[in-house]
Coordinates of C-alpha atoms in Angstrom, one line a residue:
X287 CA -52.8 38.6 -108.7
X288 CA -52.8 42.2 -109.9
X289 CA -53.6 42.5 -113.6
X290 CA -51.8 45.0 -115.8
X291 CA -52.7 45.7 -119.4
X292 CA -50.0 46.8 -121.9
X293 CA -51.2 48.4 -125.1
X294 CA -48.6 49.1 -127.8
X295 CA -48.3 48.5 -131.5
X296 CA -44.6 47.9 -131.1
X297 CA -44.1 44.2 -130.3
X298 CA -40.6 44.8 -128.9
X299 CA -41.8 47.5 -126.5
X300 CA -44.7 45.2 -125.4
X301 CA -42.3 42.4 -124.7
X302 CA -39.8 44.6 -122.8
X303 CA -42.5 46.0 -120.5
X304 CA -44.1 42.5 -120.0
X305 CA -40.8 40.9 -119.0
X306 CA -39.9 43.7 -116.5
X307 CA -43.3 43.5 -114.8
X308 CA -43.7 39.8 -114.8
X309 CA -40.4 39.6 -112.8
X310 CA -42.2 41.7 -110.2
X311 CA -45.0 39.1 -109.9
X312 CA -47.7 40.9 -111.9
X313 CA -50.0 39.3 -114.4
X314 CA -49.5 41.1 -117.7
X315 CA -51.8 41.0 -120.6
X316 CA -50.8 42.4 -124.0
X317 CA -52.8 44.2 -126.7
X318 CA -51.3 45.2 -130.1
X319 CA -53.6 48.2 -130.8
X320 CA -56.1 50.5 -129.1
X321 CA -59.3 48.6 -130.2
X322 CA -57.9 45.3 -128.9
X323 CA -56.7 46.9 -125.7
X324 CA -60.1 48.5 -125.0
X325 CA -61.9 45.2 -125.6
X326 CA -59.5 43.4 -123.3
X327 CA -59.9 46.1 -120.6
X328 CA -63.6 45.4 -120.5
X329 CA -62.9 41.7 -120.1
X330 CA -60.2 41.7 -117.5
X331 CA -60.8 45.0 -115.6
X332 CA -57.1 45.7 -115.1
X333 CA -55.8 47.5 -112.0
X334 CA -53.3 49.5 -114.3
X335 CA -53.0 50.2 -118.0
X336 CA -49.8 51.2 -119.8
X337 CA -50.7 52.5 -123.2
X338 CA -48.6 54.0 -126.0
X339 CA -49.7 57.4 -127.2
X340 CA -48.8 57.1 -130.9
X341 CA -50.8 54.2 -132.4
X342 CA -52.7 53.9 -135.7
X343 CA -56.5 54.1 -135.9
X344 CA -57.1 54.5 -132.1
X345 CA -54.3 56.3 -130.3
X346 CA -53.5 56.4 -126.6
X347 CA -55.5 59.5 -125.9
X348 CA -58.6 58.0 -127.4
X349 CA -58.1 54.8 -125.4
X350 CA -57.5 56.9 -122.2
X351 CA -60.7 58.9 -122.8
X352 CA -62.8 55.8 -123.4
X353 CA -61.4 54.2 -120.2
X354 CA -61.8 57.3 -118.0
X355 CA -65.4 57.9 -119.2
X356 CA -66.5 54.5 -118.0
X357 CA -67.4 54.2 -114.3
X358 CA -66.3 50.6 -114.1
X359 CA -62.7 51.8 -114.6
X360 CA -62.9 54.6 -112.0
X361 CA -60.1 53.1 -109.9
X362 CA -57.9 51.9 -112.8
X363 CA -54.6 53.8 -113.0
X364 CA -53.6 54.9 -116.6
X365 CA -50.0 55.4 -117.6
X366 CA -49.4 57.1 -121.0
X367 CA -46.3 55.9 -122.8
X368 CA -44.7 58.6 -124.9
X369 CA -41.6 60.1 -126.5
X370 CA -43.2 63.5 -126.3
X371 CA -41.5 65.9 -123.9
X372 CA -43.4 69.2 -124.5
X373 CA -45.4 70.6 -121.6
X374 CA -48.4 71.2 -123.9
X375 CA -48.4 67.5 -124.7
X376 CA -48.3 66.5 -121.1
X377 CA -51.2 68.9 -120.3
X378 CA -53.2 67.4 -123.2
X379 CA -52.6 64.0 -121.8
X380 CA -53.6 65.0 -118.3
X381 CA -56.8 66.8 -119.5
X382 CA -57.7 63.5 -121.3
X383 CA -57.5 61.7 -118.0
X384 CA -54.0 60.1 -117.9
X385 CA -52.7 59.6 -114.4
X386 CA -49.0 59.4 -115.2
X387 CA -46.5 59.5 -118.0
X388 CA -43.6 57.2 -118.8
X389 CA -41.0 58.5 -121.3
X390 CA -39.4 56.5 -124.1
X391 CA -36.9 54.9 -124.1
X392 CA -38.1 53.1 -121.0
X393 CA -35.8 52.6 -118.0
X394 CA -36.8 49.5 -116.1
X395 CA -36.4 50.9 -112.6
X396 CA -38.5 53.9 -113.5
X397 CA -41.1 51.6 -114.9
X398 CA -41.2 49.5 -111.8
X399 CA -41.4 52.6 -109.6
X400 CA -44.2 54.3 -111.6
X401 CA -46.2 51.0 -111.6
X402 CA -45.8 50.6 -107.8
X403 CA -47.0 54.1 -107.2
X404 CA -49.9 53.6 -109.6
X405 CA -50.9 50.4 -107.9
X406 CA -50.8 52.1 -104.5
X407 CA -53.3 54.7 -105.7
X408 CA -55.4 51.9 -107.3
X409 CA -55.6 50.1 -104.0
X410 CA -56.4 53.3 -102.2
X411 CA -59.2 54.0 -104.7
X412 CA -60.5 50.5 -104.3
X413 CA -60.6 51.0 -100.5
X414 CA -62.3 54.3 -100.8
X415 CA -64.9 52.9 -103.2
X416 CA -65.6 50.1 -100.9
X417 CA -66.0 52.5 -98.0
X418 CA -68.3 54.7 -100.1
X419 CA -70.4 51.6 -101.0
X420 CA -70.5 50.6 -97.4
X421 CA -71.6 54.1 -96.3
X422 CA -74.2 54.1 -99.0
X423 CA -75.6 50.8 -97.8
X424 CA -75.6 52.0 -94.3
X425 CA -77.4 55.2 -95.4
X426 CA -80.0 53.2 -97.2
X427 CA -80.5 51.0 -94.2
X428 CA -80.8 54.0 -91.9
X429 CA -83.3 55.7 -94.3
X430 CA -85.3 52.6 -94.4
X431 CA -85.4 52.3 -90.6
X432 CA -86.4 56.0 -90.3
X433 CA -89.1 55.5 -92.9
X434 CA -90.4 52.5 -90.9
X435 CA -90.3 54.6 -87.7
X436 CA -92.2 57.4 -89.4
X437 CA -94.8 54.9 -90.7
X438 CA -95.1 53.4 -87.2
X439 CA -95.8 56.9 -85.7
X440 CA -98.3 57.6 -88.3
X441 CA -100.1 54.3 -87.7
X442 CA -100.7 55.4 -84.1
X443 CA -102.6 58.5 -85.3
X444 CA -106.4 58.4 -84.9
X445 CA -108.9 58.0 -87.7
X446 CA -111.5 60.6 -88.6
X447 CA -114.7 60.6 -86.5
X448 CA -118.3 61.6 -87.2
X449 CA -121.0 62.4 -84.7
X450 CA -121.8 65.2 -82.3
X451 CA -118.2 66.3 -82.9
X452 CA -116.8 65.5 -86.3
X453 CA -113.0 65.3 -86.4
X454 CA -110.6 65.1 -89.2
X455 CA -106.8 65.6 -89.3
X456 CA -103.9 65.8 -91.7
X457 CA -100.3 65.0 -91.1
X458 CA -97.5 65.8 -93.6
X459 CA -94.1 64.6 -92.4
X460 CA -91.0 66.7 -93.1
X461 CA -88.0 65.4 -94.9
X462 CA -86.6 64.5 -91.4
X463 CA -88.3 62.3 -88.8
X464 CA -89.9 64.6 -86.3
X465 CA -91.5 64.6 -82.9
X466 CA -95.0 65.8 -83.7
X467 CA -97.9 63.6 -82.5
X468 CA -101.6 64.1 -81.8
X469 CA -104.6 62.1 -80.6
X470 CA -108.3 62.3 -79.8
X471 CA -110.8 59.9 -78.2
X472 CA -113.8 59.7 -75.9
X473 CA -113.4 59.0 -72.3
X474 CA -116.0 58.2 -69.6
X475 CA -115.7 59.9 -66.2
X476 CA -117.9 59.3 -63.2
X477 CA -120.0 62.3 -64.3
X478 CA -120.0 62.5 -68.0
X479 CA -118.6 61.4 -71.4
X480 CA -115.8 63.7 -72.6
X481 CA -113.9 64.2 -75.8
X482 CA -110.2 64.2 -75.0
X483 CA -107.5 65.5 -77.3
X484 CA -103.9 66.4 -77.2
X485 CA -101.3 67.7 -79.6
X486 CA -97.6 67.6 -78.7
X487 CA -94.3 68.6 -80.4
X488 CA -91.0 67.2 -79.1
X489 CA -87.9 69.5 -79.5
X490 CA -85.5 68.5 -82.2
X491 CA -85.7 66.0 -85.1
X492 CA -84.7 62.5 -85.8
X493 CA -85.3 59.2 -84.0
X494 CA -84.8 60.6 -80.5
X495 CA -87.6 63.1 -81.0
X496 CA -89.9 60.5 -82.5
X497 CA -89.2 57.9 -79.8
X498 CA -89.9 60.5 -77.0
X499 CA -93.2 61.4 -78.7
X500 CA -94.3 57.8 -78.8
X501 CA -93.2 57.4 -75.1
X502 CA -95.4 60.3 -74.1
X503 CA -98.3 58.8 -76.1
X504 CA -97.8 55.4 -74.4
X505 CA -97.7 57.1 -71.0
X506 CA -101.0 58.9 -71.6
X507 CA -102.6 55.6 -72.6
X508 CA -101.4 53.5 -69.7
X509 CA -104.1 51.4 -68.1
X510 CA -103.1 52.7 -64.7
X511 CA -103.9 56.2 -65.9
X512 CA -107.1 55.1 -67.5
X513 CA -108.3 54.1 -64.1
X514 CA -107.7 57.6 -62.8
X515 CA -110.2 59.3 -65.0
X516 CA -110.1 62.5 -62.9
X517 CA -106.5 63.0 -64.1
X518 CA -107.3 62.5 -67.7
X519 CA -110.3 64.9 -67.6
X520 CA -108.3 67.6 -65.9
X521 CA -105.9 69.2 -68.4
X522 CA -103.8 71.0 -65.8
X523 CA -103.3 67.8 -63.8
X524 CA -102.3 65.9 -66.9
X525 CA -99.6 68.4 -67.8
X526 CA -98.4 68.4 -64.2
X527 CA -98.2 64.6 -64.4
X528 CA -96.2 64.8 -67.6
X529 CA -93.9 67.4 -66.2
X530 CA -93.2 65.2 -63.2
X531 CA -92.3 62.2 -65.4
X532 CA -90.5 63.9 -68.4
X533 CA -88.0 66.3 -67.1
X534 CA -85.2 67.5 -69.4
X535 CA -82.6 66.2 -67.1
X536 CA -83.9 62.6 -67.4
X537 CA -84.5 62.8 -71.2
X538 CA -81.2 64.1 -72.7
X539 CA -82.2 67.7 -72.5
X540 CA -85.4 67.2 -74.6
X541 CA -88.6 69.0 -73.8
X542 CA -91.9 69.2 -75.6
X543 CA -94.9 71.5 -76.0
X544 CA -98.4 70.2 -75.7
X545 CA -102.0 71.4 -75.7
X546 CA -104.4 69.0 -73.8
X547 CA -108.1 69.5 -73.7
X548 CA -111.5 67.9 -72.9
X549 CA -114.9 68.8 -74.3
X550 CA -118.2 68.1 -72.6
X551 CA -120.9 68.0 -75.3
X552 CA -123.7 68.4 -72.6
X553 CA -122.4 71.7 -71.3
X554 CA -120.4 72.7 -74.4
X555 CA -117.5 73.5 -72.2
X556 CA -114.0 73.1 -73.5
X557 CA -111.3 72.8 -70.7
X558 CA -107.7 73.1 -71.8
X559 CA -104.1 73.6 -70.7
X560 CA -101.4 74.6 -73.0
X561 CA -97.7 74.1 -72.3
X562 CA -95.9 76.4 -74.8
X563 CA -97.7 74.9 -77.8
X564 CA -99.1 77.1 -80.7
X565 CA -102.6 78.4 -79.7
X566 CA -105.7 76.5 -80.7
X567 CA -107.9 78.7 -82.9
X568 CA -111.7 78.7 -82.4
X569 CA -113.5 80.0 -85.5
X570 CA -117.2 80.9 -85.2
X571 CA -118.6 82.0 -88.6
X572 CA -121.0 85.0 -88.3
X573 CA -120.1 85.8 -84.7
X574 CA -119.1 89.3 -83.7
X575 CA -115.6 88.0 -82.9
X576 CA -115.2 85.1 -85.4
X577 CA -111.7 84.1 -84.3
X578 CA -110.7 83.3 -80.7
X579 CA -107.1 82.3 -79.8
X580 CA -106.8 79.8 -77.0
X581 CA -103.2 80.8 -76.1
X582 CA -100.6 79.0 -74.1
X583 CA -101.0 78.9 -70.3
X584 CA -97.6 77.6 -69.3
X585 CA -94.1 76.8 -70.3
X586 CA -93.0 73.6 -72.2
X587 CA -93.1 70.4 -70.3
X588 CA -89.8 69.4 -68.8
X589 CA -88.4 72.9 -68.4
X590 CA -89.1 73.5 -64.7
X591 CA -89.9 70.9 -62.0
X592 CA -93.0 71.5 -59.9
X593 CA -94.4 74.1 -62.3
X594 CA -98.1 74.9 -61.8
X595 CA -100.0 74.6 -65.0
X596 CA -103.2 76.6 -65.5
X597 CA -106.4 75.3 -66.8
X598 CA -108.8 77.5 -68.8
X599 CA -112.2 76.9 -70.2
X600 CA -114.2 78.1 -73.2
X601 CA -117.8 77.7 -74.1
X602 CA -118.0 76.4 -77.7
X603 CA -120.8 78.0 -79.8
X604 CA -122.9 75.9 -82.2
X605 CA -121.5 75.3 -85.7
X606 CA -118.0 76.5 -84.7
X607 CA -114.7 74.9 -85.6
X608 CA -111.6 74.4 -83.5
X609 CA -108.2 73.9 -85.0
X610 CA -105.0 72.8 -83.3
X611 CA -101.8 72.4 -85.2
X612 CA -98.0 72.2 -85.2
X613 CA -95.8 75.3 -85.6
X614 CA -94.4 73.8 -88.8
X615 CA -97.6 74.9 -90.5
X616 CA -96.7 78.6 -90.2
X617 CA -93.0 78.9 -89.2
X618 CA -91.4 79.3 -92.5
X619 CA -89.7 82.0 -94.6
X620 CA -91.9 83.6 -97.2
X621 CA -90.0 83.1 -100.5
X622 CA -91.3 86.4 -101.9
X623 CA -90.5 88.7 -99.0
X624 CA -87.7 86.7 -97.4
X625 CA -89.3 87.3 -94.0
X626 CA -91.0 84.9 -91.5
X627 CA -94.6 84.1 -92.6
X628 CA -96.0 83.7 -89.1
X629 CA -99.1 82.8 -87.2
X630 CA -101.1 85.9 -88.0
X631 CA -101.0 85.3 -91.8
X632 CA -101.8 81.6 -91.2
X633 CA -104.9 82.6 -89.1
X634 CA -106.2 84.7 -92.0
X635 CA -105.8 81.8 -94.4
X636 CA -107.5 79.4 -91.9
X637 CA -110.5 81.8 -91.4
X638 CA -111.1 81.7 -95.1
X639 CA -110.7 78.0 -95.3
X640 CA -113.1 77.4 -92.4
X641 CA -116.0 78.8 -94.4
X642 CA -116.2 75.6 -96.4
X643 CA -116.6 72.1 -94.8
X644 CA -116.2 70.3 -98.1
X645 CA -112.6 71.3 -98.8
X646 CA -109.9 68.9 -97.6
X647 CA -107.3 69.8 -95.0
X648 CA -104.7 68.9 -97.7
X649 CA -106.1 71.8 -99.7
X650 CA -105.4 74.1 -96.7
X651 CA -101.7 73.0 -96.8
X652 CA -101.6 73.6 -100.5
X653 CA -103.0 77.1 -99.9
X654 CA -100.2 77.7 -97.3
X655 CA -97.6 76.6 -99.8
X656 CA -99.1 78.9 -102.5
X657 CA -99.1 81.8 -100.1
X658 CA -95.5 81.3 -99.0
X659 CA -93.9 79.7 -102.1
X660 CA -92.6 76.9 -99.9
X661 CA -92.7 73.5 -101.6
X662 CA -91.2 71.3 -98.9
X663 CA -91.7 71.9 -95.1
X664 CA -88.6 71.9 -92.9
X665 CA -90.7 70.6 -90.0
X666 CA -93.6 68.3 -89.5
X667 CA -96.9 69.9 -90.7
X668 CA -100.0 68.6 -88.9
X669 CA -103.5 70.0 -88.1
X670 CA -106.7 68.7 -86.4
X671 CA -110.2 70.2 -87.2
X672 CA -113.1 69.7 -84.7
X673 CA -116.5 70.5 -86.1
X674 CA -119.1 71.1 -83.4
X675 CA -122.8 70.7 -84.1

């Protein structure tokens, strides 16, 4: 039953309002002053309150202000009972939080009408609050699922390696679940042992992008492909294979960029193919040309069927470093200039960073943030560093 609280210091007025409303089937609770009414309101949480304006000690405006400032009464409808007719008085009551006015002397049909209207709004507010609470729960569930998905993707990333090629990486997810993924491992061909690596970035954000990146990862690690070592050791052939299996038409218009490479430590030859991904940067301290850009050799995977990807090679000098990364690490707006920061400026920061092997990759990201003034990246920010002996 709907509960209505009537607050009035006039016993006759309380009785009159109570009799009219009880005939309508409402449960009516009475309070003889503001303090008692406020205490009862906290106990019974009424759907509607009818409160006299002029009362000793705590008047109707003070009761209204106390009710409307408490979140637990956010849906409660408040009717101010008054003999005042001045517009300024009505404005004061509305500013305090009153939802409606009822003039004295009370006319029973008007009372019933105002109460019905107030309760309709109360029920509407109740419904809206329930919907808002349901939406908030769904939002929390979705955020938790996205966090689990992000944690799963990160769990698939490789660990640092030491040896003839020391490798370390850093991955900083954006505020949205993204489609960046990278991997490196050693594979054995019929002729030699090779270091294999790839870095991919699926278009868009959210669960779709993350799921596709994991699907690509799983495809590249299929046992049937492992048996075909010639494919895995040929970057152009790998990109062709991906292009044949991940067309935009078959994957909801999604495409991805990827750089795929293999390194032979005996010959020091790096073979790579790049499908629209940011160029890998080779840094050779002390060399005549300390920075070499291993630029893209083809379009993103999925754009065009039967596209012929090109493989290139690069001899890796001793004590050099190779970096491959996502575009989120440099595609941002410089907060000081208001212009895109860009790859060229990032390359300069990276060259300085590469002089020291003891500084963490997280420090590099902090340097980028200091240079650009960007605190939170809009896209995934990831980088791999290969140190060649």
